[in-house]
Short mmCIF file of C-alpha atoms in Angstrom, two decimals:
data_model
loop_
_atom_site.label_atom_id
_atom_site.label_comp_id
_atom_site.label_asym_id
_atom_site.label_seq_id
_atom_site.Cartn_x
_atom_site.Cartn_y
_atom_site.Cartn_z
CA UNK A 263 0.00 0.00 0.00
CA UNK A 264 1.10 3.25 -0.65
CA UNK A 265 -0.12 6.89 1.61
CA UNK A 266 0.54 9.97 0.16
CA UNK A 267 0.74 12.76 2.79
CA UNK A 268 0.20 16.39 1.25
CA UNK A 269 0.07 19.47 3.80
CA UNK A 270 -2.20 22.19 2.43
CA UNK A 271 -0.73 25.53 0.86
CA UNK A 272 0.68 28.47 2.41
CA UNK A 273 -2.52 29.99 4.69
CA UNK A 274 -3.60 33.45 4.33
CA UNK A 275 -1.95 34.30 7.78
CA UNK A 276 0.45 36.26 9.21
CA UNK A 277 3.53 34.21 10.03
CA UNK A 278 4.00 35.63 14.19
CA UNK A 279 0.26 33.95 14.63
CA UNK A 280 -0.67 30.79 16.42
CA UNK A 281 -2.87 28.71 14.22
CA UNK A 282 -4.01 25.51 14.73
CA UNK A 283 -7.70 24.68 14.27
CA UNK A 284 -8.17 28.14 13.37
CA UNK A 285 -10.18 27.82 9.72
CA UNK A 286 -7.88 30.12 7.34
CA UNK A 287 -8.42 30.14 3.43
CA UNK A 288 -5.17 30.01 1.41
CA UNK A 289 -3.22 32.57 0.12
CA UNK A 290 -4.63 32.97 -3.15
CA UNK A 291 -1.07 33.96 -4.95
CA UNK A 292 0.74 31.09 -3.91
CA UNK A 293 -1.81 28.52 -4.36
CA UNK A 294 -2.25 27.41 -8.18
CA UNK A 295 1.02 27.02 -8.56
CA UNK A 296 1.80 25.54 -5.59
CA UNK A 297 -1.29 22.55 -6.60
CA UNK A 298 -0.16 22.41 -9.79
CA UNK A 299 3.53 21.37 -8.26
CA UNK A 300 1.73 18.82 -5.93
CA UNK A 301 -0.57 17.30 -8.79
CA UNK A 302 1.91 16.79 -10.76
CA UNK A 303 3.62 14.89 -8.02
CA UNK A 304 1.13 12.24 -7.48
CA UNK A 305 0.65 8.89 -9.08
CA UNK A 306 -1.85 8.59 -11.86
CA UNK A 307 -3.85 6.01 -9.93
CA UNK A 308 -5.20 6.28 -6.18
CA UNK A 309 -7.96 4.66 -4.64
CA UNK A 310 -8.79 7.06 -1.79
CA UNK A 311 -8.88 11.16 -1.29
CA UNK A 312 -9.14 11.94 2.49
CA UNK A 313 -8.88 15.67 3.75
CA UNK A 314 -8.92 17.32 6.75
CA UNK A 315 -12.67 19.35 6.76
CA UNK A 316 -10.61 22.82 7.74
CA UNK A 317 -10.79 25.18 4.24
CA UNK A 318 -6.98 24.90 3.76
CA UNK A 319 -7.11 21.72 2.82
CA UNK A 320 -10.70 21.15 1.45
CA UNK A 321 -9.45 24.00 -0.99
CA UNK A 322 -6.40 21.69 -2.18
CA UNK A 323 -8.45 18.72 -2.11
CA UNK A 324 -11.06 19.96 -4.55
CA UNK A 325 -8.83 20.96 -6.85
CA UNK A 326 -6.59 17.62 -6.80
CA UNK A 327 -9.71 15.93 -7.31
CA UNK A 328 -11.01 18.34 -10.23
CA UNK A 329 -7.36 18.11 -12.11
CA UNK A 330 -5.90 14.53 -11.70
CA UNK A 331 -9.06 11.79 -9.78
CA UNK A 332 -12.31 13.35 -11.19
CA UNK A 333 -14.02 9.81 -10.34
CA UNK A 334 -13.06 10.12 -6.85
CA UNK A 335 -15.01 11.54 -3.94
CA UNK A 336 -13.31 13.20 -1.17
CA UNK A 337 -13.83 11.80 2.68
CA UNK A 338 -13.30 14.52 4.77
CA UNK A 339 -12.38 13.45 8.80
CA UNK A 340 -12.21 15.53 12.02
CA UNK A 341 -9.67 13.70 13.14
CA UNK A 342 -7.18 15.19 9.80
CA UNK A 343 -7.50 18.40 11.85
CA UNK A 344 -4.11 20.05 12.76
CA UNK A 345 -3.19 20.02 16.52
CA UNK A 346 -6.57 22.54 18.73
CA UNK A 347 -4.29 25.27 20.11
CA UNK A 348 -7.28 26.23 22.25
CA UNK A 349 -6.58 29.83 23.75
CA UNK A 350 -3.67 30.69 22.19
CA UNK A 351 -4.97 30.22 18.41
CA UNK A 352 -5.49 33.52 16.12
CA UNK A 353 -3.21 34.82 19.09
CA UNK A 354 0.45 36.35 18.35
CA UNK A 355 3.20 34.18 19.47
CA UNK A 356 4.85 37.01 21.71
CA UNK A 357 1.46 37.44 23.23
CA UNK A 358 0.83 34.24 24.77
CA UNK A 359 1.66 33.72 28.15
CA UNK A 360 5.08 32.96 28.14
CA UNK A 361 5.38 30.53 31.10
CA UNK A 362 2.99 27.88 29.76
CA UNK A 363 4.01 28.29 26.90
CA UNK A 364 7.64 27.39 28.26
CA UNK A 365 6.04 24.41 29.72
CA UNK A 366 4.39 23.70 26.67
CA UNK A 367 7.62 23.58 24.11
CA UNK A 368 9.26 21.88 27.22
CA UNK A 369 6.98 18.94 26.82
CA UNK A 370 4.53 19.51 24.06
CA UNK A 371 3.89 15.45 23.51
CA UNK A 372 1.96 15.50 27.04
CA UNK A 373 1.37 18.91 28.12
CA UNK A 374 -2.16 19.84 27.00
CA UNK A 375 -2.52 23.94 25.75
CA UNK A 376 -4.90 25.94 27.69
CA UNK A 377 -8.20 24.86 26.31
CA UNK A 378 -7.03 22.33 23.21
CA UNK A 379 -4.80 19.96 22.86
CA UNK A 380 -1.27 17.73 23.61
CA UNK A 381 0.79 16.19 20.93
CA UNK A 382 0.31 12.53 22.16
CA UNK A 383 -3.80 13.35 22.00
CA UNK A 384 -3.38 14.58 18.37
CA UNK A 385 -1.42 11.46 17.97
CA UNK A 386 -4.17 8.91 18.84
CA UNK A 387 -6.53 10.93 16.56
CA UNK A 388 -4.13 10.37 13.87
CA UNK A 389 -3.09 6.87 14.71
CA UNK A 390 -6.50 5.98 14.42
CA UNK A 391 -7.21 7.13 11.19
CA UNK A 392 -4.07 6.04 9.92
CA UNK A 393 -4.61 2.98 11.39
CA UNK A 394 -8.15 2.59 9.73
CA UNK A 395 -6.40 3.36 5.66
CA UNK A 396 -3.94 0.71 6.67
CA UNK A 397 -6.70 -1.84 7.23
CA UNK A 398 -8.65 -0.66 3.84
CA UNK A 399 -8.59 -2.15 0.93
CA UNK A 400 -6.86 0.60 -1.05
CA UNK A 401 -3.56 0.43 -2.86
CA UNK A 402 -3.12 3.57 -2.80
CA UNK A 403 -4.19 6.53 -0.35
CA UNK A 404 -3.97 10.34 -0.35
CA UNK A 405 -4.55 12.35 2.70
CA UNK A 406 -4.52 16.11 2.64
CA UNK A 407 -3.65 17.52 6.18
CA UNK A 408 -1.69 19.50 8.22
CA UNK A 409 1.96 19.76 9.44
CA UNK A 410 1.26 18.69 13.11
CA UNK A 411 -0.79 15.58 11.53
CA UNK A 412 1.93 14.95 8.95
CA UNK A 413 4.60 14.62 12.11
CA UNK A 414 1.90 12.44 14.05
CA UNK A 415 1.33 10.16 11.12
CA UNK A 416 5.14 10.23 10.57
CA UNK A 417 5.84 9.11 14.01
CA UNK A 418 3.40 6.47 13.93
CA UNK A 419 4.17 4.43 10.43
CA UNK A 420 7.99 4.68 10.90
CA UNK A 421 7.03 4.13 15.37
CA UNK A 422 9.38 6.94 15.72
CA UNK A 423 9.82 8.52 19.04
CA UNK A 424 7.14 11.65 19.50
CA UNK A 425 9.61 14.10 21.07
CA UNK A 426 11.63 14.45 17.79
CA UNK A 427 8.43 14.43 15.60
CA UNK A 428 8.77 18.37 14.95
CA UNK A 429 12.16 17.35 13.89
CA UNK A 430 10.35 15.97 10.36
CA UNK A 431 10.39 18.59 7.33
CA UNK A 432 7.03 19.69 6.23
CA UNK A 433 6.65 22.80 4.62
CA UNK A 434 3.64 23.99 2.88
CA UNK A 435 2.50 21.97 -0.13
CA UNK A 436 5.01 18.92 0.52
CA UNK A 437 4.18 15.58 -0.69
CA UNK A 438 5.60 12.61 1.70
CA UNK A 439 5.12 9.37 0.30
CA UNK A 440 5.21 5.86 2.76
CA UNK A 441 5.38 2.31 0.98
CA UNK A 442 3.70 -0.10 3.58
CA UNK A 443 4.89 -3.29 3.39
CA UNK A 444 5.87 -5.96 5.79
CA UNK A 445 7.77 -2.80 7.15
CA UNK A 446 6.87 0.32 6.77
CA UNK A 447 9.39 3.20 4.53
CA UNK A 448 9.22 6.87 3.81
CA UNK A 449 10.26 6.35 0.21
CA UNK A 450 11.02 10.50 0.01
CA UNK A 451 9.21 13.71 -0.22
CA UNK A 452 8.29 14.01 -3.33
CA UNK A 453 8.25 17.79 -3.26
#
């Protein structure tokens, strides 16, 4: 089986802003050609388009569908949603309280933000979807999703350790691809 992991395009946001959940719409002059790159990336056969429901990614998963899998509906899941940064999302880094967030980047796989959520709870979320495409019947599977989701799903196919999970590249618009086998490998990012 083969997952292709695609983070959504560059956010209409400015970049000193906590975002998690928050639902932003993409930054219009980055985007076509940023989905062109990423169709042009992906295999001309996949059984499955799953997206996260949050319009940065329901955006990019429209227009996949439109240009390269026309047949194909998309299956958008809750649980695709990038990390709930509870009270500090639409809030500017700087203005955050500055002692949890200390605690927080001092242990963001367990300690919960103020109001959302821990890394090791996005992680379960993501495990169990994950989990659930390993078990389909599909050959192939692309999921359009987030950066914190990428580095969950990361963690959990290749049972990395969670602490070094925001050590994993994902920049807007990259395409990871995983080969699942009797073991699974990240084969590369394809972009």
């Amino acid at each position: 089986m083969e997952i292709y992991l695609v983070r959504h395009t560059k956010p209409l946001i400015d970049k000193d802003i906590c975002y998690g959940q928050t639902d932003l719409v993409v930054d219009d002059a980055a985007f076509k050609e940023s989905a062109k790159l990423i169709v042009r990336s992906l295999p001309e056969k996949i059984d499955a388009i799953y997206s996260s429901p949050l319009i940065r990614c329901g955006v990019l998963a429209e227009f996949i569908k439109l240009e390269k899998y026309p047949s194909l509906d998309i299956a958008y899941s809750p649980l695709l949603k990038e990390i709930h940064f509870g009270e500090w999302e639409n809030k500017k880094w700087d203005d955050i309280n500055q002692i949890h967030l200390s605690k927080w980047m001092n242990d963001f796989v367990n300690e919960t933000v103020p109001g959302g959520e821990s890394f090791i709870q996005l992680y379960q979320r993501v495990k169990l979807f994950i989990t659930a495409v390993i078990n389909s019947s599909h050959s192939a599977a692309l999921i359009i999703t987030h950066a914190g989701v990428i580095r969950a799903a990361t963690a959990y196919i290749q049972q990395g350790a969670l602490k070094d999970a925001f050590a994993i590249s994902c920049e807007y618009g990259c395409v990871t691809k995983f080969e699942l086998n009797d073991v699974a490998e990240q084969v590369n990012t394809l972009r």
